[in-house]
Short mmCIF file of C-alpha atoms in Angstrom, two decimals:
data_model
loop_
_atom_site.label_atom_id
_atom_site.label_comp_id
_atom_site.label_asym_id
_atom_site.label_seq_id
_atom_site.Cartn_x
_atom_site.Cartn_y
_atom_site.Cartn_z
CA UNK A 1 73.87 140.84 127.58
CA UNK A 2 74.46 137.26 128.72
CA UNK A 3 73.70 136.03 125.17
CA UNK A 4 76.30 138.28 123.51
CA UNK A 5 78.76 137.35 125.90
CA UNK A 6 77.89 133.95 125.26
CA UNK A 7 78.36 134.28 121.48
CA UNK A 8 81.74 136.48 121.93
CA UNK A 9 83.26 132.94 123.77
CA UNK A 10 82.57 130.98 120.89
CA UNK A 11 85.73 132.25 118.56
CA UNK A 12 87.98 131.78 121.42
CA UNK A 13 86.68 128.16 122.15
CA UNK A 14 86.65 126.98 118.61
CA UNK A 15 90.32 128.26 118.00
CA UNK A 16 91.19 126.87 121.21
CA UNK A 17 89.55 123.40 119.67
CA UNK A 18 91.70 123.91 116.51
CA UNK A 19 95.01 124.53 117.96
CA UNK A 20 94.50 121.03 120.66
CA UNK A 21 93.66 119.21 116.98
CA UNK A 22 96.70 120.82 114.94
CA UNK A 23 98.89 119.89 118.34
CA UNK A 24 97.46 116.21 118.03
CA UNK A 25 98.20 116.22 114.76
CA UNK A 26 101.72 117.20 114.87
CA UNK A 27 102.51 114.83 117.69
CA UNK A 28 101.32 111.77 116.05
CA UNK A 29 104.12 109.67 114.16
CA UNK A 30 104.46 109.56 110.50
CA UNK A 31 104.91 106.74 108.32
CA UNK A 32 108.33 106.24 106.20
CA UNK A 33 106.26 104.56 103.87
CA UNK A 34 104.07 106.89 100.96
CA UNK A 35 100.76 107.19 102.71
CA UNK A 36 97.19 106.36 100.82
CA UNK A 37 95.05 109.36 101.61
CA UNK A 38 92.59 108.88 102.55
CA UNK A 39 93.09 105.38 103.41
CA UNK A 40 90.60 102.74 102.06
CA UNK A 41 89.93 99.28 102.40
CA UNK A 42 92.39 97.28 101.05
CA UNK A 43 90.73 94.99 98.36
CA UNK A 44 89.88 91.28 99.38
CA UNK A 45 92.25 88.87 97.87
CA UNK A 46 90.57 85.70 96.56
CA UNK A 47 93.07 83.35 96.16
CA UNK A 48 94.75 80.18 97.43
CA UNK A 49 96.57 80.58 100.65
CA UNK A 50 99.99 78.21 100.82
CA UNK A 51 99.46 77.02 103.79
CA UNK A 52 96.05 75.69 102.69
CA UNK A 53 93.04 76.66 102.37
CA UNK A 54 91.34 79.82 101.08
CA UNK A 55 93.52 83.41 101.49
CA UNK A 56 91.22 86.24 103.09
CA UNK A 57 92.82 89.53 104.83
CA UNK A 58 89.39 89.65 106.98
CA UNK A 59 91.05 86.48 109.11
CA UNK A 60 93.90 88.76 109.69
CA UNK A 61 92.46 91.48 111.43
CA UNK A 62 93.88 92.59 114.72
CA UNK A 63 97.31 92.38 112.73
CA UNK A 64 99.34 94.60 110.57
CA UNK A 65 99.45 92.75 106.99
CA UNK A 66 102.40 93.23 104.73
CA UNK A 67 101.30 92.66 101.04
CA UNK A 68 103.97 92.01 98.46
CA UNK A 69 104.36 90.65 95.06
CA UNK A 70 106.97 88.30 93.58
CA UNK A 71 107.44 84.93 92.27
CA UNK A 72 109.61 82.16 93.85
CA UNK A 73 112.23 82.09 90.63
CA UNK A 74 112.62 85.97 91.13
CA UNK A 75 116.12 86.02 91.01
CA UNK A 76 117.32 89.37 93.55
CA UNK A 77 114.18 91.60 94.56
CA UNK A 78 111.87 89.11 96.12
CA UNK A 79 114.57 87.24 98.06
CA UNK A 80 116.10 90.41 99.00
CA UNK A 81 112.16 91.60 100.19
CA UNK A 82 111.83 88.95 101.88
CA UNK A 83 114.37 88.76 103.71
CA UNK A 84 113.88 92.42 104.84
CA UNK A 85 110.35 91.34 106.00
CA UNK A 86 111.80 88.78 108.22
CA UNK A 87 114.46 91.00 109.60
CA UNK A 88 112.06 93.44 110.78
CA UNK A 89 109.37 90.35 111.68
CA UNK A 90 112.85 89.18 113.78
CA UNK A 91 113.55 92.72 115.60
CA UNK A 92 110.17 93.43 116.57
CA UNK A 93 109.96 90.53 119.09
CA UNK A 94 106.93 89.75 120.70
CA UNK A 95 105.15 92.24 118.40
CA UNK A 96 106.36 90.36 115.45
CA UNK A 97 103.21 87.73 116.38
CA UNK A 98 100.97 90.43 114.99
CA UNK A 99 102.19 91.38 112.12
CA UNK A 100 101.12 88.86 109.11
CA UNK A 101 103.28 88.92 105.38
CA UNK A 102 101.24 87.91 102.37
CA UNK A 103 103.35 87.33 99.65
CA UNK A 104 101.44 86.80 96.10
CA UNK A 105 102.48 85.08 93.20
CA UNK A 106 102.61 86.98 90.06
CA UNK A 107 103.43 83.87 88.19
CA UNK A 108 101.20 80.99 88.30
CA UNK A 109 102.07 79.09 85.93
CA UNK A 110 105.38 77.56 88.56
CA UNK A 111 104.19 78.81 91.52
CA UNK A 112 101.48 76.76 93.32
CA UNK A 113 100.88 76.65 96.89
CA UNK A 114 103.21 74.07 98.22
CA UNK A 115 106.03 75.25 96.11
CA UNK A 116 105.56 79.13 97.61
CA UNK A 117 105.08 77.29 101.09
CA UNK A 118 108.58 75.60 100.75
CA UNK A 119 109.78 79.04 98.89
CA UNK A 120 108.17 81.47 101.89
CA UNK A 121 109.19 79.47 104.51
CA UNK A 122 112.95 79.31 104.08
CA UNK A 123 112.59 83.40 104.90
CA UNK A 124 109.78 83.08 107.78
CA UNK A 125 107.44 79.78 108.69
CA UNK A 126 105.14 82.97 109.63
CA UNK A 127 104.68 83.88 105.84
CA UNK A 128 101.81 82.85 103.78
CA UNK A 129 101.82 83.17 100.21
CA UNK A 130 98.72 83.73 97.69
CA UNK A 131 98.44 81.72 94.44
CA UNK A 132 95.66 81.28 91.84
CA UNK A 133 94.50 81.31 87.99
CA UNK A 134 95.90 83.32 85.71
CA UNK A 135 92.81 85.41 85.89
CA UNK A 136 92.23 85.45 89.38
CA UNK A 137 95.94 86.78 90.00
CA UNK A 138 95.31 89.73 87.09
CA UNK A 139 92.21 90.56 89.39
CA UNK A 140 94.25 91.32 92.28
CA UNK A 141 96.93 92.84 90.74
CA UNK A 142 94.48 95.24 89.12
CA UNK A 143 93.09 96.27 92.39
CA UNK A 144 96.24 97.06 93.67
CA UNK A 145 97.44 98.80 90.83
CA UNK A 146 100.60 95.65 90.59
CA UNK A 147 102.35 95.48 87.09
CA UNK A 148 103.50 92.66 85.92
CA UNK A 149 105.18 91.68 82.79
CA UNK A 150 106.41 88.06 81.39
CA UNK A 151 109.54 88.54 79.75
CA UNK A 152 112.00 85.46 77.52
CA UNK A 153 114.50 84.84 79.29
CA UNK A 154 116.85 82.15 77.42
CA UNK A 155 115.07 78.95 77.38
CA UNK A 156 112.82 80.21 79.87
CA UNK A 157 111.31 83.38 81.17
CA UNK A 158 111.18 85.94 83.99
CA UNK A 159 109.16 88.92 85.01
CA UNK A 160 109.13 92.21 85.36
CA UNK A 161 107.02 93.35 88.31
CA UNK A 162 105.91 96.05 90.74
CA UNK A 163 108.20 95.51 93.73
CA UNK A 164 106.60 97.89 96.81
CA UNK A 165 104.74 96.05 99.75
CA UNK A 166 101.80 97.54 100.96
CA UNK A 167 100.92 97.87 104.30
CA UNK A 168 97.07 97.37 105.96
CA UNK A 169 95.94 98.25 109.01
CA UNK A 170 94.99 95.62 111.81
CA UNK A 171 91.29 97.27 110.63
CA UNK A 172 92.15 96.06 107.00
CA UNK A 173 92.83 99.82 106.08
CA UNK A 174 95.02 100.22 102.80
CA UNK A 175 97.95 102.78 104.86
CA UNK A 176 101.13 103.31 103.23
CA UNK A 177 102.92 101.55 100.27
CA UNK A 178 107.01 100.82 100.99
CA UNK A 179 108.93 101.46 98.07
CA UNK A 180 111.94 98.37 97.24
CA UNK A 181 115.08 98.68 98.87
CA UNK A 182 114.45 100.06 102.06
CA UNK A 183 115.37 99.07 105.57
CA UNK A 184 114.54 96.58 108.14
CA UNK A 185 114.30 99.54 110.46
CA UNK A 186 111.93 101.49 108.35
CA UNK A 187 109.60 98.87 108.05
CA UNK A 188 110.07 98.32 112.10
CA UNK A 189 109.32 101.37 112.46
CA UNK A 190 105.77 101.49 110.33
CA UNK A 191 104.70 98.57 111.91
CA UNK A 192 105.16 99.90 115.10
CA UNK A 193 103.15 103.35 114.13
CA UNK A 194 100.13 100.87 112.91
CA UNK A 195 100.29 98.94 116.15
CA UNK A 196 100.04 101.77 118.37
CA UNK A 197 96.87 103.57 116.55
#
């Protein structure tokens, strides 16, 4: 008789289980930003850093990384990116010291590391950019699923080029991907989701 009773609490304590994780669930912000499910590791990126040295997420762990892709003659959507970035970098505060932008050249050809230092920095001394070979930056771009297409332009040329920013965890966690042209606030908002997990 005890067993049976035993076995009859189960259902009760399992649904009971269930409903706390659905309640959880629904209580725990979302992120404006299209979510990677499931999240994975967001690939390494081996590459020159800007502010010297060798670029590697794994050193920014503990902070939420924002991963974009531009080049420093991009003539509206990378300033206008960037400039977002800093704006929410700005209006977080004191969080703003951990969260990291990567910025990462799609065009190596002009843009070596202490021209995107000089570029990045006019936005935020905080942002490091990535540069490398031609085949190194294909690499990357590839692992992040990046398009990016040299086009003439007059004398000279341009690019056509995948314009979201990802965003990784502070445990290097591919999370969410932020589509161009949203706000300051939105990405304030994210960040502050990732810092609170």
């Amino acid at each position: 008789m005890k067993y049976q009773r035993r076995i009859a609490g189960w259902p009760i304590a399992i649904l009971t289980l269930l409903y706390a994780m659905c309640a959880v669930a629904a209580d725990r912000p979302t992120l404006k930003a299209g979510v990677f499910e499931p999240p994975r590791a967001a690939p390494e990126l081996p590459l020159q850093a800007s502010n010297g040295g060798k670029l590697s997420l794994a050193s920014y762990r503990g902070k939420v990384v924002l991963l974009g892709f531009g080049f420093t003659s991009c003539p509206a959507v990378c300033p206008t990116t960037l400039a977002v970035l800093a704006q929410a970098r700005k209006r977080l505060g004191a969080q703003g010291g951990q969260v990291q932008v990567v910025y990462v050249t799609v065009d190596p050809e002009r843009d070596d590391a202490a021209r995107m230092r000089a570029y990045l920095g006019a936005f935020d001394p905080t942002f490091v950019g990535g540069t490398g070979t031609p085949a190194q930056l294909a690499s990357v771009r590839k692992d992040y699923g990046v398009m990016a297409e040299r086009k003439p332009l007059g004398n000279s040329y341009s690019y056509a080029h995948s314009s979201s920013v990802y965003l990784i965890d502070r445990k290097g966690v591919l999370r969410g991907m932020m589509p161009y042209g949203q706000s300051p606030a939105d990405y304030v908002h994210d960040i502050r989701v990732l810092l609170g997990e």
